[in-house]
Amino acid sequence: MKTIIEPFRIKVVEPIRMTTRAERERILAEAGYNLFLIRAEDVLIDLLTDSGTGAMSSLQWSGMMRGDESYAGARSWYVLRDKIAELTGFTGILPTHQGRASERILFELVGGRGKVVPNNNHFDTTRANIEHTGAEAVDLVIEEGKHPTTRHPFKGNLDLAKLEALIQRVGPQRIPLVMVTVTNNSGGGQPVSLENLRGVRAICDRYRLPFFLDACRFAENAWFIKQREPGQKDRSVREIVREMFDLVDGATISAKKDGLVNIGGLLLLRDPELIRRADELLILTEGFITYGGLAGRDLEAMAQGFDEVVQEDYLQYRIRSIEYLGEKLLAAGIQIVEPPGGHAIYIDARHFCPHIPPHQFPGQALVVGLYRHAGIRAVEIGSVMFGQRGQAPSMELVRLAIPRRVYTQSHVDYVVEAIIELYQQRDKLRPLEIEWEPPSLRHFTARFREL
Ligand SMILES: Cc1ncc(COP(=O)(O)O)c(C=O)c1O
């Protein structure tokens, strides 16, 4: 069969409500044209993020009922621990409430002034946690990963030559670990090949450096490896996942993505001394080592989620539905980051609204226009998000992140239709100026005015 279906049927539904255009005009004005400041209830299709917005399965919900809420040694913890050990081979497993908590613990232990942490592209919380310790976060994605129209099967790869040059320039003693983000969220959700991960491992071995994954979307990355990397198509996703984890000394994971849960995270470590010190920090700020800031029921849902995410019919539907959205937009002449990534489509806002210069926020204009036109919420990743320190980002993007197992093909078709209609009247999209902004992370709370 050519048709790839959603590999689930729907047992519980959550109504969504269309607003009128007049209502949306009022909502936008009240929110200062910042979509973070509107109520989710006023959104028809919410593509703000794929993080923590997925739908859980009947088995996850029944797991919630089995959750053991004991403070120490809860059965649910052992269920999760054994599942993660089986999937990744790690035995040093720390539960956290979400990805950034794992990052904070890790970088509090290994970061600090004078340290340098390379990555393909640091996600913003990873960068912030590294910089918070006084260390420097350096992005070393391959050149192809920086250009929206350049096609490459693994645009998330880390540039090995640049990594080696960095190590030689600053000295290995200043690099506490090398990180690679799979898939590369800040670089368009693009995957990293096994060959590249093996290459990073070899360099780390040469300089005796630990190698860590930011593994939020490890299963989506493994699916791309299976599809695109020579010699991988006959291996199971589980086998590929295992090899990815076997190559590294640790990982930070936000389970809100490929853990298929609404809250949760993990820190995986091999070094016994690091585990001991991380356990201390975990107890200090997250919770005891067998629950780490989560309820027993959350641990159960996570254990089941990590099982379901490596099911190949799920991954086929997941990646295909995003590719489908990307193909439809490209066919209508709308430039996106190519090829489509694993969890989102990124529209090139400079191409979409060439009449709006970066300092008048083309990405934000598109986000506002999309909500005004069709009640869809997307997010700007461009001059609003990154331009606060006076630097123009290399791309002006609008991200359409797809929550897992939430929307069906007709929702995606509606999104496609809305974006194409908007593209046909793109000259009406209005430039914006900032009315008020906070000192940092302005995209969350800034208020804009339409010009
Ligand atoms: C690549 C990456 N790393 C880390 C994080 C942080 O995870 P959390 O939001 O659970 O703190 C995210 C979240 O979007 C992410 O995409």
Tab-separated table of C-alpha atoms and ligand atoms in Angstrom:
chain	number	residue	atom	x	y	z
A	1	MET	CA	0.000	0.000	0.000
A	2	LYS	CA	1.215	3.482	-0.844
A	3	THR	CA	-0.870	5.223	1.831
A	4	ILE	CA	0.885	5.547	5.148
A	5	ILE	CA	-1.739	5.854	7.862
A	6	GLU	CA	-1.652	7.115	11.423
A	7	PRO	CA	-0.843	3.813	13.194
A	8	PHE	CA	-3.398	4.335	15.967
A	9	ARG	CA	-7.097	4.866	16.423
A	10	ILE	CA	-8.505	7.590	18.604
A	11	LYS	CA	-10.131	6.778	21.937
A	12	VAL	CA	-10.255	10.183	23.581
A	13	VAL	CA	-10.743	13.451	21.746
A	14	GLU	CA	-10.054	17.021	22.761
A	15	PRO	CA	-12.246	19.577	20.966
A	16	ILE	CA	-10.541	22.482	19.255
A	17	ARG	CA	-12.325	25.707	18.442
A	18	MET	CA	-12.094	28.052	15.491
A	19	THR	CA	-12.164	31.734	16.377
A	20	THR	CA	-13.474	34.456	14.072
A	21	ARG	CA	-11.062	36.760	12.309
A	22	ALA	CA	-12.344	39.671	14.426
A	23	GLU	CA	-11.620	37.685	17.594
A	24	ARG	CA	-8.130	36.872	16.382
A	25	GLU	CA	-7.447	40.541	15.585
A	26	ARG	CA	-8.405	41.446	19.157
A	27	ILE	CA	-6.398	38.553	20.628
A	28	LEU	CA	-3.301	39.545	18.647
A	29	ALA	CA	-3.541	43.188	19.657
A	30	GLU	CA	-4.042	42.274	23.330
A	31	ALA	CA	-1.019	39.950	23.227
A	32	GLY	CA	1.215	42.585	21.652
A	33	TYR	CA	1.514	40.371	18.541
A	34	ASN	CA	3.439	37.786	20.546
A	35	LEU	CA	1.955	34.311	20.123
A	36	PHE	CA	3.539	33.130	23.383
A	37	LEU	CA	1.158	35.520	25.149
A	38	ILE	CA	-2.126	34.165	23.820
A	39	ARG	CA	-4.265	31.461	25.362
A	40	ALA	CA	-3.841	27.967	23.884
A	41	GLU	CA	-7.647	27.727	23.820
A	42	ASP	CA	-7.673	30.440	21.183
A	43	VAL	CA	-5.437	28.390	18.869
A	44	LEU	CA	-6.935	26.005	16.328
A	45	ILE	CA	-3.775	24.087	15.415
A	46	ASP	CA	-0.852	24.549	17.745
A	47	LEU	CA	2.550	24.039	16.138
A	48	LEU	CA	4.462	26.091	18.683
A	49	THR	CA	6.510	23.095	19.822
A	50	ASP	CA	6.737	19.306	19.689
A	51	SER	CA	7.969	19.292	23.287
A	52	GLY	CA	5.620	17.827	25.875
A	53	THR	CA	2.665	18.287	23.530
A	54	GLY	CA	2.298	14.692	22.334
A	55	ALA	CA	-0.609	12.326	22.943
A	56	MET	CA	-0.063	9.356	25.219
A	57	SER	CA	-1.236	5.848	24.366
A	58	SER	CA	-3.794	3.728	26.226
A	59	LEU	CA	-0.881	1.705	27.637
A	60	GLN	CA	0.783	4.869	28.923
A	61	TRP	CA	-2.443	6.000	30.587
A	62	SER	CA	-2.956	2.612	32.174
A	63	GLY	CA	0.671	2.787	33.349
A	64	MET	CA	-0.213	6.077	35.048
A	65	MET	CA	-2.751	4.191	37.171
A	66	ARG	CA	-0.064	1.679	38.163
A	67	GLY	CA	2.319	4.464	39.208
A	68	ASP	CA	3.962	3.712	42.550
A	69	GLU	CA	4.166	6.983	44.473
A	70	SER	CA	6.578	5.768	47.160
A	71	TYR	CA	9.261	8.292	47.965
A	72	ALA	CA	12.187	5.888	47.676
A	73	GLY	CA	12.590	2.717	45.640
A	74	ALA	CA	9.220	2.927	43.886
A	75	ARG	CA	8.424	0.016	41.583
A	76	SER	CA	7.776	2.482	38.758
A	77	TRP	CA	11.382	3.649	38.972
A	78	TYR	CA	12.690	0.131	38.431
A	79	VAL	CA	10.333	-0.335	35.477
A	80	LEU	CA	11.759	2.811	33.865
A	81	ARG	CA	15.360	2.056	34.802
A	82	ASP	CA	15.218	-1.430	33.293
A	83	LYS	CA	13.604	-0.168	30.075
A	84	ILE	CA	16.238	2.525	29.605
A	85	ALA	CA	19.063	0.112	30.403
A	86	GLU	CA	17.705	-2.338	27.832
A	87	LEU	CA	17.337	0.377	25.179
A	88	THR	CA	20.609	2.253	25.708
A	89	GLY	CA	22.943	-0.088	27.572
A	90	PHE	CA	23.453	2.578	30.250
A	91	THR	CA	23.219	1.694	33.926
A	92	GLY	CA	23.943	5.193	35.272
A	93	ILE	CA	20.413	6.555	34.827
A	94	LEU	CA	19.150	9.658	36.621
A	95	PRO	CA	15.529	10.765	36.282
A	96	THR	CA	14.934	14.524	35.973
A	97	HIS	CA	11.847	16.641	35.448
A	98	GLN	CA	12.941	17.691	31.933
A	99	GLY	CA	15.925	18.042	29.618
A	100	ARG	CA	17.273	21.313	30.957
A	101	ALA	CA	17.447	19.880	34.487
A	102	SER	CA	19.789	17.179	33.146
A	103	GLU	CA	21.807	19.895	31.410
A	104	ARG	CA	22.027	21.998	34.546
A	105	ILE	CA	23.314	19.093	36.632
A	106	LEU	CA	25.813	17.997	33.976
A	107	PHE	CA	27.281	21.428	33.315
A	108	GLU	CA	27.392	22.391	36.957
A	109	LEU	CA	29.720	19.391	37.296
A	110	VAL	CA	31.870	19.777	34.188
A	111	GLY	CA	31.428	23.417	33.105
A	112	GLY	CA	33.037	26.559	34.493
A	113	ARG	CA	35.048	29.573	33.381
A	114	GLY	CA	37.614	28.831	30.676
A	115	LYS	CA	35.877	25.634	29.518
A	116	VAL	CA	34.683	25.170	25.940
A	117	VAL	CA	31.875	22.807	24.914
A	118	PRO	CA	31.531	21.935	21.204
A	119	ASN	CA	28.272	20.664	19.689
A	120	ASN	CA	26.789	20.499	16.186
A	121	ASN	CA	24.315	23.184	17.307
A	122	HIS	CA	23.583	23.825	20.947
A	123	PHE	CA	19.896	24.022	21.749
A	124	ASP	CA	19.140	27.295	23.556
A	125	THR	CA	18.734	25.760	27.038
A	126	THR	CA	21.949	23.770	26.582
A	127	ARG	CA	23.834	26.886	25.557
A	128	ALA	CA	22.304	28.857	28.425
A	129	ASN	CA	23.233	26.189	30.990
A	130	ILE	CA	26.809	26.049	29.676
A	131	GLU	CA	27.179	29.837	29.619
A	132	HIS	CA	25.604	30.089	33.072
A	133	THR	CA	28.678	28.269	34.447
A	134	GLY	CA	31.001	30.703	32.659
A	135	ALA	CA	31.936	28.188	29.929
A	136	GLU	CA	31.714	28.820	26.197
A	137	ALA	CA	29.345	26.899	23.886
A	138	VAL	CA	30.639	26.464	20.321
A	139	ASP	CA	28.586	25.327	17.302
A	140	LEU	CA	30.433	23.200	14.730
A	141	VAL	CA	27.735	21.901	12.374
A	142	ILE	CA	28.908	21.088	8.825
A	143	GLU	CA	28.695	23.912	6.274
A	144	GLU	CA	25.727	22.266	4.474
A	145	GLY	CA	23.763	22.505	7.734
A	146	LYS	CA	23.822	26.295	7.561
A	147	HIS	CA	22.107	26.725	4.199
A	148	PRO	CA	18.341	26.186	3.847
A	149	THR	CA	18.392	24.987	0.239
A	150	THR	CA	21.434	22.720	0.371
A	151	ARG	CA	20.371	19.084	0.398
A	152	HIS	CA	22.456	16.621	2.392
A	153	PRO	CA	21.174	13.408	4.020
A	154	PHE	CA	22.776	14.286	7.364
A	155	LYS	CA	22.786	18.040	7.652
A	156	GLY	CA	23.078	17.722	11.431
A	157	ASN	CA	26.603	16.240	11.201
A	158	LEU	CA	29.349	17.834	13.221
A	159	ASP	CA	32.300	19.117	11.212
A	160	LEU	CA	35.104	16.753	12.284
A	161	ALA	CA	37.906	18.917	10.912
A	162	LYS	CA	36.581	21.931	12.822
A	163	LEU	CA	36.279	19.839	15.974
A	164	GLU	CA	39.893	18.733	15.747
A	165	ALA	CA	41.037	22.292	14.984
A	166	LEU	CA	39.129	23.587	18.027
A	167	ILE	CA	40.648	20.952	20.301
A	168	GLN	CA	44.128	21.834	19.076
A	169	ARG	CA	43.502	25.554	19.367
A	170	VAL	CA	42.127	25.649	22.920
A	171	GLY	CA	43.728	22.440	24.214
A	172	PRO	CA	41.876	19.260	25.275
A	173	GLN	CA	42.170	20.149	28.962
A	174	ARG	CA	39.712	23.026	28.404
A	175	ILE	CA	37.107	20.776	26.768
A	176	PRO	CA	35.142	18.866	29.417
A	177	LEU	CA	33.136	16.949	26.809
A	178	VAL	CA	32.066	16.976	23.178
A	179	MET	CA	28.330	16.990	22.550
A	180	VAL	CA	26.235	16.118	19.504
A	181	THR	CA	22.510	16.885	19.325
A	182	VAL	CA	20.358	14.221	17.616
A	183	THR	CA	18.424	15.285	15.683
A	184	ASN	CA	19.816	18.800	15.451
A	185	ASN	CA	16.853	20.923	16.575
A	186	SER	CA	18.483	24.345	16.200
A	187	GLY	CA	19.734	23.314	12.750
A	188	GLY	CA	16.297	22.391	11.380
A	189	GLY	CA	15.708	18.984	13.015
A	190	GLN	CA	18.342	17.468	10.745
A	191	PRO	CA	19.833	14.047	11.531
A	192	VAL	CA	23.392	12.985	12.323
A	193	SER	CA	24.841	9.865	10.670
A	194	LEU	CA	26.328	6.916	12.516
A	195	GLU	CA	29.495	7.462	10.515
A	196	ASN	CA	29.714	11.011	11.902
A	197	LEU	CA	29.074	9.814	15.466
A	198	ARG	CA	31.817	7.210	15.017
A	199	GLY	CA	34.112	9.959	13.716
A	200	VAL	CA	33.454	12.128	16.774
A	201	ARG	CA	34.111	9.101	18.995
A	202	ALA	CA	37.460	8.488	17.302
A	203	ILE	CA	38.534	12.106	17.833
A	204	CYS	CA	37.373	12.013	21.449
A	205	ASP	CA	39.391	8.825	21.977
A	206	ARG	CA	42.472	10.416	20.468
A	207	TYR	CA	42.282	13.353	22.878
A	208	ARG	CA	40.757	11.379	25.784
A	209	LEU	CA	37.593	13.455	25.815
A	210	PRO	CA	34.159	12.279	26.930
A	211	PHE	CA	31.479	12.248	24.237
A	212	PHE	CA	27.840	13.047	25.097
A	213	LEU	CA	24.594	13.062	23.124
A	214	ASP	CA	21.780	15.528	23.494
A	215	ALA	CA	19.455	12.663	22.690
A	216	CYS	CA	15.978	14.256	22.862
A	217	ARG	CA	15.078	12.915	19.416
A	218	PHE	CA	17.247	9.788	19.305
A	219	ALA	CA	14.550	7.592	17.728
A	220	GLU	CA	13.768	10.031	14.912
A	221	ASN	CA	17.516	10.255	14.265
A	222	ALA	CA	17.816	6.451	14.189
A	223	TRP	CA	14.959	6.256	11.679
A	224	PHE	CA	16.796	8.637	9.340
A	225	ILE	CA	19.947	6.517	9.706
A	226	LYS	CA	17.958	3.429	8.738
A	227	GLN	CA	16.493	5.202	5.708
A	228	ARG	CA	19.500	7.123	4.476
A	229	GLU	CA	22.799	5.660	5.617
A	230	PRO	CA	24.433	3.037	3.409
A	231	GLY	CA	24.396	-0.398	5.031
A	232	GLN	CA	21.771	0.456	7.677
A	233	LYS	CA	18.439	-0.363	6.050
A	234	ASP	CA	18.304	-3.969	7.262
A	235	ARG	CA	19.041	-3.134	10.883
A	236	SER	CA	16.231	-2.490	13.338
A	237	VAL	CA	15.775	0.983	14.819
A	238	ARG	CA	16.496	-0.554	18.215
A	239	GLU	CA	19.859	-1.837	17.013
A	240	ILE	CA	20.762	1.545	15.563
A	241	VAL	CA	19.656	3.312	18.751
A	242	ARG	CA	21.825	0.946	20.754
A	243	GLU	CA	24.858	1.679	18.613
A	244	MET	CA	24.267	5.430	18.961
A	245	PHE	CA	24.284	5.122	22.745
A	246	ASP	CA	27.160	2.614	22.783
A	247	LEU	CA	29.332	5.270	21.163
A	248	VAL	CA	28.947	7.791	23.985
A	249	ASP	CA	29.873	8.341	27.617
A	250	GLY	CA	26.641	10.047	28.532
A	251	ALA	CA	23.484	11.747	27.338
A	252	THR	CA	21.008	14.396	28.334
A	253	ILE	CA	17.443	13.607	27.307
A	254	SER	CA	14.222	15.541	27.393
A	255	ALA	CA	11.581	12.791	27.440
A	256	LYS	CA	9.045	15.403	26.274
A	257	LYS	CA	10.086	14.576	22.718
A	258	ASP	CA	10.946	10.942	21.940
A	259	GLY	CA	9.942	9.786	25.420
A	260	LEU	CA	6.361	10.449	24.250
A	261	VAL	CA	5.398	12.050	27.557
A	262	ASN	CA	4.260	15.493	28.642
A	263	ILE	CA	6.963	15.879	31.295
A	264	GLY	CA	10.185	14.073	32.140
A	265	GLY	CA	13.879	13.827	31.420
A	266	LEU	CA	16.952	11.667	31.916
A	267	LEU	CA	20.656	12.057	32.484
A	268	LEU	CA	22.704	9.041	31.413
A	269	LEU	CA	26.268	8.648	32.660
A	270	ARG	CA	28.974	5.969	32.684
A	271	ASP	CA	31.687	7.450	34.923
A	272	PRO	CA	31.002	6.240	38.522
A	273	GLU	CA	32.502	9.380	40.085
A	274	LEU	CA	30.363	11.628	37.889
A	275	ILE	CA	27.275	9.547	38.744
A	276	ARG	CA	27.994	9.985	42.449
A	277	ARG	CA	28.346	13.757	42.157
A	278	ALA	CA	25.319	14.040	39.859
A	279	ASP	CA	23.231	12.046	42.354
A	280	GLU	CA	24.115	14.620	45.006
A	281	LEU	CA	22.965	17.499	42.823
A	282	LEU	CA	19.866	15.576	41.804
A	283	ILE	CA	18.870	15.162	45.444
A	284	LEU	CA	19.654	18.813	46.133
A	285	THR	CA	17.364	20.285	43.497
A	286	GLU	CA	15.278	17.655	41.694
A	287	GLY	CA	14.377	14.925	44.157
A	288	PHE	CA	15.526	11.541	45.377
A	289	ILE	CA	17.473	9.383	42.904
A	290	THR	CA	14.510	7.078	42.260
A	291	TYR	CA	12.089	9.801	41.166
A	292	GLY	CA	14.081	12.944	40.289
A	293	GLY	CA	11.325	15.548	40.339
A	294	LEU	CA	8.665	13.298	38.816
A	295	ALA	CA	5.660	11.414	40.127
A	296	GLY	CA	5.714	7.614	40.019
A	297	ARG	CA	3.016	7.756	37.344
A	298	ASP	CA	5.282	9.920	35.160
A	299	LEU	CA	8.017	7.288	35.402
A	300	GLU	CA	5.572	4.602	34.224
A	301	ALA	CA	4.405	6.709	31.277
A	302	MET	CA	8.027	7.376	30.301
A	303	ALA	CA	8.972	3.699	30.452
A	304	GLN	CA	6.151	2.848	28.071
A	305	GLY	CA	6.851	5.890	25.857
A	306	PHE	CA	10.469	4.891	25.267
A	307	ASP	CA	9.185	1.487	24.127
A	308	GLU	CA	6.604	2.886	21.738
A	309	VAL	CA	8.871	5.474	20.130
A	310	VAL	CA	11.159	2.869	18.593
A	311	GLN	CA	8.248	1.059	16.913
A	312	GLU	CA	8.943	1.383	13.223
A	313	ASP	CA	5.383	1.873	11.980
A	314	TYR	CA	5.162	4.819	14.370
A	315	LEU	CA	8.432	6.318	13.103
A	316	GLN	CA	7.482	5.784	9.488
A	317	TYR	CA	4.210	7.683	10.009
A	318	ARG	CA	5.908	10.359	12.090
A	319	ILE	CA	8.681	11.212	9.657
A	320	ARG	CA	6.486	10.791	6.580
A	321	SER	CA	3.787	13.154	7.852
A	322	ILE	CA	6.372	15.891	8.313
A	323	GLU	CA	7.912	15.203	4.923
A	324	TYR	CA	4.405	15.390	3.420
A	325	LEU	CA	3.881	18.875	4.855
A	326	GLY	CA	7.287	19.957	3.550
A	327	GLU	CA	6.703	18.558	0.067
A	328	LYS	CA	3.360	20.352	-0.287
A	329	LEU	CA	4.905	23.693	0.680
A	330	LEU	CA	7.869	23.231	-1.657
A	331	ALA	CA	5.521	22.306	-4.514
A	332	ALA	CA	3.718	25.634	-3.951
A	333	GLY	CA	7.028	27.494	-4.266
A	334	ILE	CA	7.451	28.133	-0.537
A	335	GLN	CA	11.064	27.792	0.535
A	336	ILE	CA	11.685	25.606	3.557
A	337	VAL	CA	14.829	24.202	5.114
A	338	GLU	CA	15.533	21.209	2.903
A	339	PRO	CA	15.205	18.317	3.262
A	340	PRO	CA	12.360	18.285	5.833
A	341	GLY	CA	13.598	17.553	9.352
A	342	GLY	CA	12.387	15.006	11.878
A	343	HIS	CA	9.992	16.990	14.029
A	344	ALA	CA	9.270	20.230	12.224
A	345	ILE	CA	9.195	22.169	8.990
A	346	TYR	CA	11.103	25.432	8.957
A	347	ILE	CA	9.854	28.076	6.509
A	348	ASP	CA	12.415	30.531	5.150
A	349	ALA	CA	10.749	33.804	6.145
A	350	ARG	CA	13.185	35.935	4.161
A	351	HIS	CA	12.020	34.201	1.036
A	352	PHE	CA	8.341	34.308	2.124
A	353	CYS	CA	8.304	38.059	2.807
A	354	PRO	CA	11.163	39.693	0.913
A	355	HIS	CA	9.542	43.109	1.463
A	356	ILE	CA	10.255	42.942	5.218
A	357	PRO	CA	13.878	43.569	6.281
A	358	PRO	CA	15.330	41.575	9.217
A	359	HIS	CA	15.047	44.522	11.629
A	360	GLN	CA	11.285	44.552	10.999
A	361	PHE	CA	11.030	40.840	11.809
A	362	PRO	CA	9.867	38.908	8.720
A	363	GLY	CA	9.510	35.676	10.702
A	364	GLN	CA	7.323	37.278	13.343
A	365	ALA	CA	5.232	38.934	10.598
A	366	LEU	CA	4.624	35.488	9.106
A	367	VAL	CA	3.759	33.976	12.502
A	368	VAL	CA	1.256	36.801	13.145
A	369	GLY	CA	-0.149	36.479	9.618
A	370	LEU	CA	-0.648	32.726	9.968
A	371	TYR	CA	-2.556	33.097	13.213
A	372	ARG	CA	-4.638	35.984	11.845
A	373	HIS	CA	-5.469	34.034	8.679
A	374	ALA	CA	-6.120	30.542	10.013
A	375	GLY	CA	-5.740	30.323	13.811
A	376	ILE	CA	-2.461	28.368	13.492
A	377	ARG	CA	0.333	29.022	15.991
A	378	ALA	CA	3.959	28.704	14.852
A	379	VAL	CA	7.165	30.150	16.268
A	380	GLU	CA	9.733	32.608	14.929
A	381	ILE	CA	13.356	31.470	14.966
A	382	GLY	CA	15.184	34.491	13.632
A	383	SER	CA	15.844	38.103	14.523
A	384	VAL	CA	13.355	38.166	17.395
A	385	MET	CA	14.795	35.063	19.047
A	386	PHE	CA	18.467	35.621	18.328
A	387	GLY	CA	18.871	39.265	17.332
A	388	GLN	CA	18.796	40.844	20.769
A	389	ARG	CA	22.545	41.323	21.068
A	390	GLY	CA	22.619	43.228	17.791
A	391	GLN	CA	23.690	40.257	15.645
A	392	ALA	CA	21.562	39.288	12.630
A	393	PRO	CA	21.032	35.493	12.634
A	394	SER	CA	22.085	33.658	9.482
A	395	MET	CA	18.493	32.591	8.735
A	396	GLU	CA	15.017	34.026	9.394
A	397	LEU	CA	12.915	30.924	10.013
A	398	VAL	CA	9.398	30.081	11.133
A	399	ARG	CA	9.114	26.660	12.703
A	400	LEU	CA	6.032	24.485	12.375
A	401	ALA	CA	6.728	21.845	15.035
A	402	ILE	CA	4.456	18.829	14.874
A	403	PRO	CA	3.262	17.367	18.198
A	404	ARG	CA	3.507	13.576	18.274
A	405	ARG	CA	0.307	11.572	17.541
A	406	VAL	CA	-1.910	14.655	17.967
A	407	TYR	CA	-2.954	15.858	14.528
A	408	THR	CA	-4.228	13.828	11.575
A	409	GLN	CA	-3.609	14.262	7.884
A	410	SER	CA	-6.596	16.592	7.459
A	411	HIS	CA	-5.103	18.918	10.059
A	412	VAL	CA	-1.873	18.917	8.073
A	413	ASP	CA	-3.832	19.580	4.846
A	414	TYR	CA	-5.506	22.547	6.539
A	415	VAL	CA	-2.103	23.924	7.538
A	416	VAL	CA	-0.832	23.510	3.981
A	417	GLU	CA	-3.875	25.278	2.535
A	418	ALA	CA	-3.579	28.149	5.012
A	419	ILE	CA	0.117	28.708	4.323
A	420	ILE	CA	-0.371	28.608	0.555
A	421	GLU	CA	-3.244	31.120	0.781
A	422	LEU	CA	-1.096	33.371	2.908
A	423	TYR	CA	1.784	33.043	0.447
A	424	GLN	CA	-0.501	34.205	-2.354
A	425	GLN	CA	-1.150	37.431	-0.439
A	426	ARG	CA	2.260	37.709	1.209
A	427	ASP	CA	2.722	41.352	0.235
A	428	LYS	CA	0.013	42.122	2.842
A	429	LEU	CA	2.096	40.716	5.714
A	430	ARG	CA	2.968	43.618	7.953
A	431	PRO	CA	6.391	44.538	9.344
A	432	LEU	CA	6.674	44.902	13.106
A	433	GLU	CA	8.622	46.923	15.597
A	434	ILE	CA	9.288	46.155	19.248
A	435	GLU	CA	7.191	48.135	21.711
A	436	TRP	CA	8.744	46.571	24.828
A	437	GLU	CA	11.335	43.875	25.482
A	438	PRO	CA	12.900	42.240	28.562
A	439	PRO	CA	16.704	42.224	28.994
A	440	SER	CA	17.072	38.627	27.738
A	441	LEU	CA	15.100	35.820	26.013
A	442	ARG	CA	12.825	38.473	24.571
A	443	HIS	CA	10.872	36.173	22.257
A	444	PHE	CA	8.831	34.868	25.193
A	445	THR	CA	7.501	38.174	26.480
A	446	ALA	CA	8.326	41.042	24.099
A	447	ARG	CA	5.439	43.138	22.782
A	448	PHE	CA	5.299	44.329	19.171
A	449	ARG	CA	3.507	46.960	17.121
A	450	GLU	CA	2.488	46.483	13.481
A	451	LEU	CA	3.815	49.127	11.098
B	1	LIG	C1	17.697	19.549	21.385
B	1	LIG	C2	17.076	19.944	22.692
B	1	LIG	N1	17.820	19.876	23.811
B	1	LIG	C3	17.307	20.198	25.015
B	1	LIG	C4	15.999	20.623	25.147
B	1	LIG	C5	15.485	21.011	26.520
B	1	LIG	O1	14.525	20.124	26.974
B	1	LIG	P1	13.376	20.614	27.989
B	1	LIG	O2	12.500	21.563	27.259
B	1	LIG	O3	12.693	19.335	28.366
B	1	LIG	O4	14.040	21.241	29.160
B	1	LIG	C6	15.192	20.698	24.018
B	1	LIG	C7	13.785	21.167	24.131
B	1	LIG	O5	13.149	21.593	23.208
B	1	LIG	C8	15.746	20.351	22.744
B	1	LIG	O6	15.025	20.401	21.617
